mmCIF file of C-alpha atoms in Angstrom:
data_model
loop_
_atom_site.group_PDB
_atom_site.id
_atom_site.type_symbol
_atom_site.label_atom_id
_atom_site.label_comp_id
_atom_site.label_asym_id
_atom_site.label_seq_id
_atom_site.Cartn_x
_atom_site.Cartn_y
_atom_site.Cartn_z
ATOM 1 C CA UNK A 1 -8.315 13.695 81.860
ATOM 2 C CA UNK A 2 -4.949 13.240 79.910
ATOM 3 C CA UNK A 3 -5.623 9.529 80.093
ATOM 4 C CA UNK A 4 -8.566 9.846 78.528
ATOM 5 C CA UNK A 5 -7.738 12.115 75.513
ATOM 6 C CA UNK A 6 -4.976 9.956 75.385
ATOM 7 C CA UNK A 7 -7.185 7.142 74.708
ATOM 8 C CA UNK A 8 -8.942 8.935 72.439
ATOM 9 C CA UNK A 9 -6.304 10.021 70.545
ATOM 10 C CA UNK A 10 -5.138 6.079 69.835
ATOM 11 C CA UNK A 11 -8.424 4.835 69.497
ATOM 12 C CA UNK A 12 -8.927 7.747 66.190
ATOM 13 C CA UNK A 13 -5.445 6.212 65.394
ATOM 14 C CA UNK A 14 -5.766 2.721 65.324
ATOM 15 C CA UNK A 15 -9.471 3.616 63.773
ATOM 16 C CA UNK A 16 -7.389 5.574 61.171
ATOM 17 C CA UNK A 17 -5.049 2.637 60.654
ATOM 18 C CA UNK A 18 -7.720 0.132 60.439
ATOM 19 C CA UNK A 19 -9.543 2.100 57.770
ATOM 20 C CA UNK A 20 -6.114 2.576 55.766
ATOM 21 C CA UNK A 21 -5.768 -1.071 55.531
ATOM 22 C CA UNK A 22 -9.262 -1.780 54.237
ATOM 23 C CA UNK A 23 -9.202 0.995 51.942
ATOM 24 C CA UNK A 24 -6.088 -0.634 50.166
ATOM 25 C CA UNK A 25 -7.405 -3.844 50.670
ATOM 26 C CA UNK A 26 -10.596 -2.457 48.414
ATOM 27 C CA UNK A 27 -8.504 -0.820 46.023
ATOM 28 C CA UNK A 28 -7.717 -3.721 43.318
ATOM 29 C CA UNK A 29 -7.060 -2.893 40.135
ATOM 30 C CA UNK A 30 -8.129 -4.370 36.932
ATOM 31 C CA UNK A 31 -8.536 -4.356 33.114
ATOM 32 C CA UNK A 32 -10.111 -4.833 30.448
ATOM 33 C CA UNK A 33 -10.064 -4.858 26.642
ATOM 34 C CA UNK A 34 -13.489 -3.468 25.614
ATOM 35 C CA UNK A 35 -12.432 -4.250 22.170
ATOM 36 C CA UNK A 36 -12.071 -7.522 22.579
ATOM 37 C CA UNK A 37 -14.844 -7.990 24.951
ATOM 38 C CA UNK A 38 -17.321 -5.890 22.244
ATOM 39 C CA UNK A 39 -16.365 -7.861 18.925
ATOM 40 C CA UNK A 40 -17.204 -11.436 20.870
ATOM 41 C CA UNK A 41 -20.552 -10.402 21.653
ATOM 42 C CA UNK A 42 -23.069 -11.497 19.475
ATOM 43 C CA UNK A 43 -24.899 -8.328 19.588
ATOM 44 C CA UNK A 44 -21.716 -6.459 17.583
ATOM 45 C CA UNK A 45 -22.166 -9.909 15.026
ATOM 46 C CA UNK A 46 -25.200 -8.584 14.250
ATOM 47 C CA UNK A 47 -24.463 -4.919 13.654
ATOM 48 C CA UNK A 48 -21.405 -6.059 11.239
ATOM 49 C CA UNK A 49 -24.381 -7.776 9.283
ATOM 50 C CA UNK A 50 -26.730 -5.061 9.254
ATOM 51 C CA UNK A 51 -23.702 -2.468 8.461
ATOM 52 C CA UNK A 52 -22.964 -4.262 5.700
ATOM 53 C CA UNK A 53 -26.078 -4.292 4.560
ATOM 54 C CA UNK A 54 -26.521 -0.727 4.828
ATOM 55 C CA UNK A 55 -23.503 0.197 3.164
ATOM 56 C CA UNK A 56 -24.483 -1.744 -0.032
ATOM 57 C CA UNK A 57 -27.569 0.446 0.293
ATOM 58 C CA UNK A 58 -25.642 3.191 -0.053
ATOM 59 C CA UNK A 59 -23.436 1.987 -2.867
ATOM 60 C CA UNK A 60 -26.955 1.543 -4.898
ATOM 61 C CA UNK A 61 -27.910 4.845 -4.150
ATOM 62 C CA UNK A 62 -24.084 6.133 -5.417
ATOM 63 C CA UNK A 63 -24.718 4.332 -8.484
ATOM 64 C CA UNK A 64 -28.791 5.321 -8.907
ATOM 65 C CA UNK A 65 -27.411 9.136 -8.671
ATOM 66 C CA UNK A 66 -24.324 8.493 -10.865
ATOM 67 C CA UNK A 67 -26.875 6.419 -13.386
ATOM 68 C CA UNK A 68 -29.510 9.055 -13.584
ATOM 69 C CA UNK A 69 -26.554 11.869 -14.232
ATOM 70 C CA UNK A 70 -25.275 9.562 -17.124
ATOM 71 C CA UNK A 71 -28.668 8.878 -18.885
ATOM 72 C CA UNK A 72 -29.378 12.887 -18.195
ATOM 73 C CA UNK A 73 -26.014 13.572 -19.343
ATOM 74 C CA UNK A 74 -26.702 11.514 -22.890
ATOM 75 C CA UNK A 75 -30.076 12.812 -23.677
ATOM 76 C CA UNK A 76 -28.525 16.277 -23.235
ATOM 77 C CA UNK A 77 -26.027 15.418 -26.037
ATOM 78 C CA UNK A 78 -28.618 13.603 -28.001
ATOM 79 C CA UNK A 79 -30.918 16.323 -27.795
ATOM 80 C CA UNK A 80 -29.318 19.879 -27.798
ATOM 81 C CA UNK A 81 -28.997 20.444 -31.055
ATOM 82 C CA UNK A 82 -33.074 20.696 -30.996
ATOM 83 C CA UNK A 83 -32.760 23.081 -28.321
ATOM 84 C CA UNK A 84 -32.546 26.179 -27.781
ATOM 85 C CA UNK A 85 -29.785 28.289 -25.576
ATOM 86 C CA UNK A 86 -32.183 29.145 -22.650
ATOM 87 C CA UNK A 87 -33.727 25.482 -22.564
ATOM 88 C CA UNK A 88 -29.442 24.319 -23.252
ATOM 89 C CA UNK A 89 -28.871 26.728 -20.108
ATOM 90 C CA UNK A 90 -31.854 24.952 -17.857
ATOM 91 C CA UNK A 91 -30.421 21.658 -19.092
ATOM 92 C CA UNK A 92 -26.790 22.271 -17.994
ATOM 93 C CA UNK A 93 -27.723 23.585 -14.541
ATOM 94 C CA UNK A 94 -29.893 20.622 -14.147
ATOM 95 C CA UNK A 95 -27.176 18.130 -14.822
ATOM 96 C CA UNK A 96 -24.740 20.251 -12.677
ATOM 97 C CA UNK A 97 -27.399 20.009 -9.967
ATOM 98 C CA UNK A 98 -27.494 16.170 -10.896
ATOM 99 C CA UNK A 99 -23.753 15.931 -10.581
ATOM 100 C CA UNK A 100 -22.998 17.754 -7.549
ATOM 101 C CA UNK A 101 -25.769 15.637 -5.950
ATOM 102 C CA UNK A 102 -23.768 12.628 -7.392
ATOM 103 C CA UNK A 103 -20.720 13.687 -6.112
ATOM 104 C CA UNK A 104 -21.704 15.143 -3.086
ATOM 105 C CA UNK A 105 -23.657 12.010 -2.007
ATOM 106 C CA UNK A 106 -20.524 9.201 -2.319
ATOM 107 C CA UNK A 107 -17.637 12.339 -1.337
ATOM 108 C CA UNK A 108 -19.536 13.555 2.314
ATOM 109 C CA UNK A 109 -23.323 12.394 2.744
ATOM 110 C CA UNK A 110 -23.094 8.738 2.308
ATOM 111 C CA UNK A 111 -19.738 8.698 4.821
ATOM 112 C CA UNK A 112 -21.958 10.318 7.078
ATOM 113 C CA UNK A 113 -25.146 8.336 7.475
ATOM 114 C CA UNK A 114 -22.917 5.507 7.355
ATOM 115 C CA UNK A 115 -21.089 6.924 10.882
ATOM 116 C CA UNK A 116 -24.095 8.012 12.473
ATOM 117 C CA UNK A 117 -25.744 4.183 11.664
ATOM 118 C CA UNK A 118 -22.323 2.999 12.970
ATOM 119 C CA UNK A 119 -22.989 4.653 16.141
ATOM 120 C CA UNK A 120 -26.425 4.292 16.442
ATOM 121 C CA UNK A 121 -25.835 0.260 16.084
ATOM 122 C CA UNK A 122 -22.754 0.247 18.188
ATOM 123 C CA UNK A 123 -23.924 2.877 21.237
ATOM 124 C CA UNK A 124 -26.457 0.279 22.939
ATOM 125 C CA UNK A 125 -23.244 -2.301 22.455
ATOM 126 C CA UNK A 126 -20.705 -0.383 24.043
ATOM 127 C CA UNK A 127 -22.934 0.575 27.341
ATOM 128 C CA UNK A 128 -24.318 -3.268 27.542
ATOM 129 C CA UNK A 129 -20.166 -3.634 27.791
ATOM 130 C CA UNK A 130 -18.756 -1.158 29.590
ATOM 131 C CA UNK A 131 -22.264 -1.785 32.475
ATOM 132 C CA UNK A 132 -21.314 -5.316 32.376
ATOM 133 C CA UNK A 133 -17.574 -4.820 33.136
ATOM 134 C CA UNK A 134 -18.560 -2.366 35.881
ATOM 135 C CA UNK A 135 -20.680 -5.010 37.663
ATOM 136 C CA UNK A 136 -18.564 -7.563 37.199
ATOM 137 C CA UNK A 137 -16.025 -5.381 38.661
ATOM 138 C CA UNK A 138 -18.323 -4.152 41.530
ATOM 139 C CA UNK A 139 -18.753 -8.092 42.518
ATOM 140 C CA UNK A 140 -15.495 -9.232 42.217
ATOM 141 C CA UNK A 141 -14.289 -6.292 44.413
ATOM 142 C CA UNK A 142 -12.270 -3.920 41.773
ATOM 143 C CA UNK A 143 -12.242 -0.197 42.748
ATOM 144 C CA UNK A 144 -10.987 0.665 39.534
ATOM 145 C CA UNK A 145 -11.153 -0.839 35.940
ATOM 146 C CA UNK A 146 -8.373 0.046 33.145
ATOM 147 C CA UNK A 147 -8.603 -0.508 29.536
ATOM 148 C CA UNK A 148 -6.112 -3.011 28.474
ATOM 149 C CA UNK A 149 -5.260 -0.614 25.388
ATOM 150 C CA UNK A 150 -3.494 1.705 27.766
ATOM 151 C CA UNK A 151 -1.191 -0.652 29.296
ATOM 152 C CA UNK A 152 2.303 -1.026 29.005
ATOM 153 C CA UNK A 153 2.354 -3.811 31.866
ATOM 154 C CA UNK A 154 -0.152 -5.759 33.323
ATOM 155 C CA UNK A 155 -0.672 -8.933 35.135
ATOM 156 C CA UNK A 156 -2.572 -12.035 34.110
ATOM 157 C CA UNK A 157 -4.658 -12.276 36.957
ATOM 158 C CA UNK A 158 -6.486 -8.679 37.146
ATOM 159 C CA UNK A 159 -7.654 -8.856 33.462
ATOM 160 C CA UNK A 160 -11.609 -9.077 33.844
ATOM 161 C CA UNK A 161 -12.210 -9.925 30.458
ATOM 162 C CA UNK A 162 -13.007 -13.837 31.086
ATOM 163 C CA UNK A 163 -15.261 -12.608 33.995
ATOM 164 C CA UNK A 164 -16.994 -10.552 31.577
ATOM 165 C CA UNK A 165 -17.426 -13.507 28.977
ATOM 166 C CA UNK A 166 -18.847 -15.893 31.588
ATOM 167 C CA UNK A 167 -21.074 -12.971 33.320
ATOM 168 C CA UNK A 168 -22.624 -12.611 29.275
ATOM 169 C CA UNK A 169 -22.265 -16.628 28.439
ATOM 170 C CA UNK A 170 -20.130 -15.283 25.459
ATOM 171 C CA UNK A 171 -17.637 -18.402 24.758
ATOM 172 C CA UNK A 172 -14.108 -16.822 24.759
ATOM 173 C CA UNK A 173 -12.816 -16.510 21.243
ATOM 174 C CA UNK A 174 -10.019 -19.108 20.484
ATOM 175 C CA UNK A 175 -6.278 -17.734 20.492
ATOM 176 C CA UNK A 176 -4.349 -17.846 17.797
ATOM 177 C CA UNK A 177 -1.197 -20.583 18.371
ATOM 178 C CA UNK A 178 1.140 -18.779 17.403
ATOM 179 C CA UNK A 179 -0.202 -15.223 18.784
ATOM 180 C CA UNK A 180 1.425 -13.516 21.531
ATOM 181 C CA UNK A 181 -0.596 -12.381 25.269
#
């Protein structure tokens, strides 16, 4: 009987052992730079272009407001000595109204739509990235990814990133020559 639970008892050891070493041996370790990896693909190309695009949207529609509060503004002067001090007092809330929409549109609400188009473009991006990098990860046996921006130290040889390119067909952007790793 003590043989036996003997037996036992270094069989569930060397079991225990055996697992230990193939946990570790599962447990790489690499990185990436999402940042890097997100402004190769063309996808993020594309949403520059169409961010640009809507931002001069919203400059026209700054300059519309601030246009229509100017021409408002000069028919008021034009105009109010005709008038009388109940149609001057509609006419100056209207142009206040006029100018805090101005003002209110290129200070807060333009800023705004402009972030949540930002993220909007960029959110389908980021998750194509970050599912790529988890299944090139998953295939090249990494139990856990890092980004890159978090690390003081790192070795050549666990950064994923060049996985990640070839896994996308995304031609790794040239170095600069004179840029350090």
């Amino acid at each position: 009987m003590k043989r036996q639970f003997v037996a036992i008892v270094l069989i569930f050891t060397i079991g225990l052992l055996a697992n230990a070493f193939q946990g570790n041996a599962q447990n790489k370790i690499g990185y990436i730079s999402l940042q890097e990896l997100i402004s190769a693909m063309p996808e993020y190309k594309k949403a520059q272009t169409d961010m640009q695009e809507y931002q001069k949207a919203l400059v026209q529609q700054g300059t519309d407001y601030q246009q229509a509060f100017v021409d408002k503004q000069k028919s008021f002067v034009a105009d109010s000595i005709k008038m009388t001090a109940a149609v001057k007092e509609v006419k100056r809330k209207e142009l206040n109204e006029l100018y805090l929409k101005w003002t209110n549109f290129v200070n807060q609400e333009a800023q705004q739509m402009m972030n949540q188009h930002e993220q909007e473009l960029l959110a389908p991006i980021q998750e194509k990235a970050v599912t790529t990098s988890q299944a090139v990860a998953k295939e090249n046996g990494y139990a856990y990814i890092l980004p890159k921006e978090q690390l003081i130290s790192f070795p050549a040889a666990d950064d994923i990133l060049p996985l990640v390119y070839k896994k996308l067909g995304i031609t790794p952007p040239a170095k600069d020559a004179g840029a350090k790793k």
